[in-house]
């Protein structure tokens, strides 16, 4: 195979050393984009889940709507929102990106929250009522804690997905670590180091955060450890 | 409202639909870019997953595949693939996208097919064996038909995911199907927003349309009695979104 | 203590009332079993007592108060509730589970922990289990915790919906016996739902047999129902072998035992022969003071002193609090066709088939 001169050498550690500041900045940007998306996403998902749980008939509609947002590729959602929010200022670009990222998380979060609560065993719910828990007390003290595993699973999936999607926001001028991926490509000579750094760090970030969330989930559910059967 | 009339004009321009850069050729390219990797993914991943599921081994693999698949950004994957193909002197219009999309297509197909076979109740399989079905017959005449809802769902999910990722390949060159409009438009800043929006509408229409079509198709193909097995619970257990 | 006054429940979309004008009274300290075929409305009736289901019409009173006038959560905190699936909270330890109602009522910590400890022992579990989670316990253990949890705040009334249904027969029998003993000590007012007539007969002080629509077919003591079933439905529901079931309800010491063909070892062979003749048997039992040594066949005596003989042991002997049914079983299986009654080595007497049969026919 003839090596074309289309790219620079495969990995340039010097570049990494020289650009640690930029790498750090972009990582922080990545985390910020992810964090905001998840926080807003969880808040909206909780509200919609409560609606779906109180009025089960709304659930199919809610699922259909959020499913729509989920199916449309993130890039297209950016593109649908951008003309209306604008991409002139950094704030506008941030908002455009966040709207798309948040809408991607909704389906999975809502589905897991609703399923998590619905799957609390009927016997447990009945026993709680029969013993004299008021409705609010019961939901807060019994059903919610038992829904934690399902909710955490949803949060993990949503978070890892968002971390991947943040890279696409590079097309909007943001990108977090995706900035390096796009920048490496767009140079006059393709620069693999940047691309590799961008991809590797995204994956690393996703893996670390996933494991942390897994750990947090374990801490929150001491009863699910060491089951005999 | 000005903006929307601009968008409508964009669609109405002569040569917009047919012609070199036209919507129709680009849609066809988009579908082709999605279909080829899908075909290969199905041919490669499905039998392996089904076989592993039948033997009830390799569960960790199914799990790992899905988790890794989710953690690796498809955007990054495409561009990484581009790096290697560029070094090999190959045109970037098709191959990097195809390779990256293949990697993207495999996890849902693999994990769903695996879950589909593994969740067939043990007693059913035993009953079949007890009645004299051979291993092969048990697999293809009992387990696979019973797993059909999940398997088909996995293929549908995979295809929609791939279809949704094709646009990202547009950053590489002039490919990327309908994504080219969006990427090109963004590169032009504020003035490109009409094209960006139009492209987005087209992409959304294509993906939603494909999803709807495939869902309908799934429902038609599956016999009544099995429909319950494609339920949310099993899907959640298989940790497929 | 509990009164249902013409209570009716009609569910939305139903064609017939689940409960149709039921009137029932449960006295303080009574153990009432609601029993009937599946779908007869017994569980619906039970759930109306603690207002998990609200009646369409009619009045329900618990301890003099109309259940509809008390806020539901308050009502339920004063009534113990045990269900078949147990419903222990998986995310809380056993100790926390048992402490649920006291905590809802705001008891102080020391009182709660003392009470929890007391209850765990009461239901036959060890204190070391308090820190474990429900998933680590077996089905039988879980249900014991369920009972402890229901009793925690010392409610006067206990509602139980097929609580022993989800465990295997051996565990179920143990739980039933232990609960009977517990109830004899605590004397709660219990309303117990089951579809198993034998369980009802075993546990209940009174049984209410319900037909579809919670129609009350008969409300009486177990003995009363077995002796005089009110109608064909009750008869077929009770099932066969009613005589044997009635025998199971009575203990030997409620009936009378007779002395039987026994002599002391110091007696003469003539006295032995006389006793055998009186009872019309060819064998005699030997006593040493109050202790029963065994029996010897007439042919083995041959003029020798009784004390020199080696008596055969009676294979089965029963205590005087054993049931007449067990006595019947002993009679049928023994060589001599008698049931021997011995309490801690002290001979009480014997029963034969006739004596037992007389008990039923009166």
Coordinates of C-alpha atoms in Angstrom, one line a residue, chain C residues 8-361:
Chain C
X8 CA -72.7 -3.5 48.8
X9 CA -69.8 -3.0 46.4
X10 CA -70.4 -2.5 42.7
X11 CA -67.3 -2.0 40.6
X12 CA -67.5 0.2 37.5
X13 CA -68.3 -1.8 34.5
X14 CA -69.4 -4.8 36.5
X15 CA -72.6 -6.6 35.8
X16 CA -73.1 -7.9 39.3
X17 CA -72.1 -6.5 42.7
X18 CA -68.9 -8.0 44.0
X19 CA -70.5 -7.7 47.5
X20 CA -74.2 -7.7 47.7
X21 CA -75.8 -6.5 50.9
X22 CA -73.5 -8.3 53.3
X23 CA -74.2 -7.9 57.0
X24 CA -71.8 -9.4 59.4
X25 CA -70.7 -8.8 63.0
X26 CA -67.3 -9.8 64.5
X27 CA -67.0 -9.7 68.2
X28 CA -63.9 -8.6 70.1
X29 CA -61.3 -11.3 70.3
X30 CA -63.0 -13.4 67.7
X31 CA -61.1 -15.1 64.9
X32 CA -63.4 -14.9 62.0
X33 CA -62.5 -16.7 58.7
X34 CA -64.1 -15.5 55.5
X35 CA -64.1 -18.5 53.2
X36 CA -65.5 -19.2 49.8
X37 CA -64.8 -20.0 46.2
X38 CA -62.6 -17.8 44.1
X39 CA -64.3 -14.6 43.1
X40 CA -66.9 -14.7 45.8
X41 CA -65.9 -11.3 47.2
X42 CA -64.2 -12.3 50.4
X43 CA -61.1 -10.2 49.6
X44 CA -63.2 -7.3 48.5
X45 CA -65.0 -7.5 51.8
X46 CA -61.8 -7.6 53.8
X47 CA -60.4 -4.6 51.9
X48 CA -63.5 -2.6 52.7
X49 CA -62.8 -2.9 56.4
X50 CA -59.6 -0.9 56.1
X51 CA -61.0 1.2 53.3
X52 CA -58.6 0.1 50.6
X53 CA -61.9 -0.4 48.7
X54 CA -64.8 1.9 49.5
X55 CA -68.3 0.5 49.7
X56 CA -70.9 1.6 47.2
X57 CA -73.5 1.6 50.0
X58 CA -73.9 0.3 53.5
X59 CA -72.0 1.0 56.6
X60 CA -68.8 -0.5 58.1
X61 CA -67.9 0.1 61.7
X62 CA -64.6 -0.7 63.4
X63 CA -64.6 -0.3 67.2
X64 CA -67.7 1.9 67.0
X65 CA -66.4 4.3 64.4
X66 CA -67.7 4.4 60.8
X67 CA -64.7 3.8 58.6
X68 CA -65.8 6.5 56.2
X69 CA -65.5 9.2 58.8
X70 CA -61.9 8.5 59.7
X71 CA -59.0 9.6 57.4
X72 CA -58.0 6.4 55.6
X73 CA -54.3 6.6 56.6
X74 CA -55.3 7.0 60.3
X75 CA -57.7 4.1 60.1
X76 CA -55.1 1.8 58.5
X77 CA -52.4 2.7 61.0
X78 CA -54.7 1.2 63.7
X79 CA -55.4 -2.0 61.8
X80 CA -52.8 -4.7 61.1
X81 CA -52.7 -5.9 57.5
X82 CA -51.1 -9.1 56.2
X83 CA -51.3 -10.1 52.5
X84 CA -50.3 -13.2 50.5
X85 CA -47.4 -11.6 48.7
X86 CA -46.2 -10.2 52.0
X87 CA -45.1 -7.0 50.4
X88 CA -42.0 -6.4 52.6
X89 CA -40.2 -3.2 51.5
X90 CA -37.2 -4.6 49.6
X91 CA -35.1 -1.5 50.2
X92 CA -35.5 -1.6 54.0
X93 CA -34.0 -4.0 56.5
X94 CA -36.2 -6.4 58.4
X95 CA -36.0 -4.2 61.5
X96 CA -37.0 -1.1 59.5
X97 CA -39.9 -3.0 57.9
X98 CA -41.3 -4.1 61.3
X99 CA -40.8 -0.5 62.6
X100 CA -42.9 1.0 59.8
X101 CA -46.2 1.8 61.6
X102 CA -44.7 2.8 64.9
X103 CA -42.5 5.2 62.9
X104 CA -45.5 6.5 61.0
X105 CA -47.2 7.1 64.4
X106 CA -44.2 8.9 65.7
X107 CA -43.1 6.7 68.5
X108 CA -39.7 7.4 70.1
X109 CA -36.7 5.5 69.0
X110 CA -36.1 3.4 72.1
X111 CA -39.7 2.3 72.3
X112 CA -39.6 1.3 68.6
X113 CA -36.4 -0.7 68.9
X114 CA -37.6 -2.5 72.0
X115 CA -40.9 -3.3 70.3
X116 CA -39.2 -4.6 67.1
X117 CA -37.0 -6.9 69.1
X118 CA -39.9 -8.2 71.1
X119 CA -41.9 -8.9 67.9
X120 CA -39.2 -10.6 66.0
X121 CA -38.8 -13.1 68.9
X122 CA -42.5 -13.4 69.1
X123 CA -42.8 -14.7 65.5
X124 CA -39.9 -17.1 66.0
X125 CA -37.1 -15.3 64.3
X126 CA -33.7 -14.4 65.6
X127 CA -32.6 -10.9 66.4
X128 CA -29.6 -11.2 64.1
X129 CA -32.0 -11.0 61.2
X130 CA -33.0 -7.5 61.9
X131 CA -30.2 -6.0 59.8
X132 CA -30.8 -8.2 56.8
X133 CA -32.8 -7.4 53.7
X134 CA -36.0 -9.2 52.7
X135 CA -34.4 -10.7 49.6
X136 CA -32.2 -12.7 51.9
X137 CA -35.0 -14.5 53.7
X138 CA -37.1 -17.5 52.7
X139 CA -40.8 -17.3 52.0
X140 CA -41.8 -18.6 55.4
X141 CA -39.4 -16.2 57.1
X142 CA -40.7 -13.3 55.1
X143 CA -44.3 -14.0 56.1
X144 CA -43.3 -14.2 59.7
X145 CA -41.8 -10.7 59.3
X146 CA -45.1 -9.7 57.6
X147 CA -47.0 -10.8 60.7
X148 CA -44.6 -9.0 63.0
X149 CA -44.9 -5.9 61.0
X150 CA -48.7 -6.0 61.2
X151 CA -48.6 -6.4 65.0
X152 CA -46.0 -3.7 65.6
X153 CA -48.2 -0.9 66.7
X154 CA -50.3 -3.4 68.7
X155 CA -53.5 -2.8 66.7
X156 CA -56.7 -4.4 68.2
X157 CA -57.7 -5.7 64.7
X158 CA -55.8 -7.8 62.3
X159 CA -56.8 -8.3 58.7
X160 CA -55.2 -11.2 56.8
X161 CA -55.7 -12.1 53.2
X162 CA -54.5 -15.6 52.4
X163 CA -51.3 -14.9 54.3
X164 CA -50.1 -18.5 54.2
X165 CA -51.0 -19.3 50.6
X166 CA -47.6 -18.6 49.0
X167 CA -45.5 -21.1 50.9
X168 CA -45.3 -24.9 50.5
X169 CA -47.6 -27.1 52.6
X170 CA -45.0 -28.0 55.2
X171 CA -44.1 -24.4 55.9
X172 CA -47.8 -23.5 55.8
X173 CA -48.7 -26.0 58.5
X174 CA -46.0 -24.7 60.8
X175 CA -47.0 -21.1 60.2
X176 CA -50.7 -22.0 60.9
X177 CA -49.8 -23.7 64.2
X178 CA -47.5 -21.0 65.3
X179 CA -50.1 -18.3 64.5
X180 CA -52.8 -20.2 66.4
X181 CA -50.5 -20.2 69.4
X182 CA -49.7 -16.5 69.0
X183 CA -53.4 -15.6 68.7
X184 CA -54.1 -17.5 71.9
X185 CA -51.7 -15.3 73.7
X186 CA -52.5 -12.0 72.0
X187 CA -56.3 -12.4 71.6
X188 CA -56.6 -9.9 68.7
X189 CA -59.7 -9.6 66.7
X190 CA -58.8 -11.3 63.4
X191 CA -60.5 -11.3 60.1
X192 CA -58.9 -14.0 57.9
X193 CA -59.6 -14.7 54.3
X194 CA -58.9 -18.0 52.7
X195 CA -60.3 -20.3 50.0
X196 CA -59.2 -23.4 51.9
X197 CA -62.0 -24.8 54.1
X198 CA -59.6 -26.9 56.1
X199 CA -57.5 -23.9 57.0
X200 CA -60.7 -22.1 58.0
X201 CA -61.7 -25.0 60.3
X202 CA -58.3 -25.2 61.8
X203 CA -57.9 -21.5 62.6
X204 CA -61.3 -20.0 63.0
X205 CA -63.3 -19.5 66.1
X206 CA -66.1 -18.7 63.7
X207 CA -66.4 -19.2 60.0
X208 CA -68.4 -17.1 57.5
X209 CA -69.0 -19.1 54.3
X210 CA -69.5 -16.7 51.4
X211 CA -71.0 -17.4 48.0
X212 CA -70.5 -15.3 44.9
X213 CA -71.5 -11.7 45.6
X214 CA -70.3 -12.3 49.2
X215 CA -73.6 -13.8 50.0
X216 CA -73.5 -15.1 53.5
X217 CA -74.5 -18.8 53.4
X218 CA -73.6 -19.7 57.0
X219 CA -71.9 -18.0 59.9
X220 CA -71.1 -20.3 62.8
X221 CA -68.4 -22.1 64.7
X222 CA -66.5 -24.8 62.8
X223 CA -68.2 -27.5 64.7
X224 CA -71.6 -26.0 64.0
X225 CA -70.9 -25.8 60.3
X226 CA -69.6 -29.3 60.1
X227 CA -72.4 -30.8 62.2
X228 CA -75.2 -28.9 60.5
X229 CA -74.4 -27.4 57.1
X230 CA -77.1 -24.8 56.3
X231 CA -77.6 -25.8 52.7
X232 CA -76.3 -27.7 49.7
X233 CA -73.7 -25.1 48.8
X234 CA -72.2 -25.2 52.2
X235 CA -72.3 -29.0 52.2
X236 CA -70.4 -29.3 48.9
X237 CA -68.0 -26.5 49.9
X238 CA -67.1 -28.4 53.1
X239 CA -66.3 -31.4 51.0
X240 CA -66.3 -35.0 52.0
X241 CA -65.2 -36.7 55.2
X242 CA -67.1 -34.3 57.4
X243 CA -67.1 -36.9 60.2
X244 CA -63.3 -37.0 60.2
X245 CA -63.1 -33.2 60.0
X246 CA -65.3 -32.9 63.1
X247 CA -63.2 -35.4 64.9
X248 CA -60.2 -33.3 64.2
X249 CA -61.7 -30.5 66.1
X250 CA -62.1 -32.3 69.4
X251 CA -59.5 -33.5 71.8
X252 CA -59.4 -36.8 73.5
X253 CA -59.8 -35.2 76.9
X254 CA -63.0 -33.6 75.8
X255 CA -64.4 -37.0 75.2
X256 CA -64.3 -39.6 77.8
X257 CA -61.8 -42.4 78.0
X258 CA -62.5 -45.7 79.6
X259 CA -60.2 -47.6 81.8
X260 CA -59.8 -50.4 79.4
X261 CA -58.6 -54.0 80.0
X262 CA -55.6 -53.3 82.3
X263 CA -54.3 -54.8 85.5
X264 CA -51.4 -54.0 87.7
X265 CA -48.5 -56.4 87.4
X266 CA -49.0 -57.4 91.0
X267 CA -52.5 -58.8 90.2
X268 CA -53.1 -62.5 89.9
X269 CA -53.7 -64.4 86.7
X270 CA -57.3 -64.9 87.7
X271 CA -57.9 -61.2 88.0
X272 CA -56.3 -60.8 84.6
X273 CA -58.5 -63.4 83.1
X274 CA -61.5 -61.7 84.7
X275 CA -60.6 -58.3 83.2
X276 CA -60.1 -59.9 79.8
X277 CA -63.5 -61.5 80.0
X278 CA -65.2 -58.3 81.0
X279 CA -63.9 -56.5 78.0
X280 CA -64.2 -59.4 75.7
X281 CA -60.6 -59.4 74.5
X282 CA -57.9 -61.9 74.5
X283 CA -55.2 -59.6 75.7
X284 CA -54.5 -57.5 78.8
X285 CA -52.5 -54.3 79.4
X286 CA -50.0 -54.3 82.3
X287 CA -49.6 -51.3 84.6
X288 CA -46.9 -50.6 87.2
X289 CA -48.6 -48.1 89.4
X290 CA -49.6 -45.4 87.0
X291 CA -47.1 -46.4 84.3
X292 CA -48.3 -48.5 81.3
X293 CA -45.7 -51.2 80.6
X294 CA -47.3 -52.8 77.6
X295 CA -49.7 -55.7 76.8
X296 CA -49.6 -59.4 76.9
X297 CA -51.7 -62.0 75.0
X298 CA -53.8 -64.3 77.1
X299 CA -52.0 -67.3 75.8
X300 CA -48.6 -66.0 77.0
X301 CA -49.8 -66.0 80.7
X302 CA -50.0 -69.8 81.3
X303 CA -50.2 -69.4 85.0
X304 CA -47.0 -67.5 85.5
X305 CA -46.9 -64.4 87.6
X306 CA -47.6 -61.3 85.6
X307 CA -44.4 -59.5 86.7
X308 CA -42.3 -62.2 85.1
X309 CA -43.7 -61.6 81.6
X310 CA -42.2 -59.4 79.0
X311 CA -45.0 -57.1 77.8
X312 CA -45.2 -55.9 74.1
X313 CA -45.1 -52.2 73.7
X314 CA -48.1 -50.4 72.4
X315 CA -46.8 -49.0 69.2
X316 CA -48.8 -45.7 69.3
X317 CA -49.8 -43.8 72.3
X318 CA -51.4 -40.4 72.3
X319 CA -51.5 -37.5 74.7
X320 CA -54.9 -36.5 76.0
X321 CA -54.9 -33.2 74.1
X322 CA -54.4 -35.0 70.8
X323 CA -57.4 -34.9 68.5
X324 CA -60.0 -37.7 68.2
X325 CA -59.0 -38.0 64.6
X326 CA -55.5 -39.0 65.6
X327 CA -57.1 -41.4 68.0
X328 CA -59.1 -42.9 65.2
X329 CA -56.0 -43.3 63.2
X330 CA -54.3 -45.1 66.1
X331 CA -57.3 -47.4 66.5
X332 CA -57.4 -48.4 62.9
X333 CA -53.7 -49.1 62.7
X334 CA -53.2 -50.8 66.0
X335 CA -53.2 -54.6 66.4
X336 CA -55.5 -54.4 69.3
X337 CA -57.8 -51.9 67.8
X338 CA -57.5 -49.4 70.6
X339 CA -55.9 -46.0 71.1
X340 CA -53.9 -45.7 74.2
X341 CA -53.8 -42.4 76.0
X342 CA -50.7 -41.6 78.1
X343 CA -49.6 -38.2 79.4
X344 CA -45.9 -38.0 80.3
X345 CA -45.8 -41.6 81.3
X346 CA -49.0 -41.5 83.2
X347 CA -51.7 -43.8 81.9
X348 CA -55.0 -42.2 81.3
X349 CA -57.2 -44.8 79.6
X350 CA -58.1 -46.2 76.2
X351 CA -60.5 -45.5 73.4
X352 CA -62.0 -48.0 71.0
X353 CA -63.8 -47.5 67.8
X354 CA -67.3 -47.4 69.3
X355 CA -66.3 -44.8 71.9
X356 CA -65.0 -42.6 69.1
X357 CA -68.0 -43.0 66.9
X358 CA -70.3 -42.1 69.7
X359 CA -68.6 -38.7 69.9
X360 CA -69.8 -37.7 66.4
X361 CA -73.3 -38.9 66.7

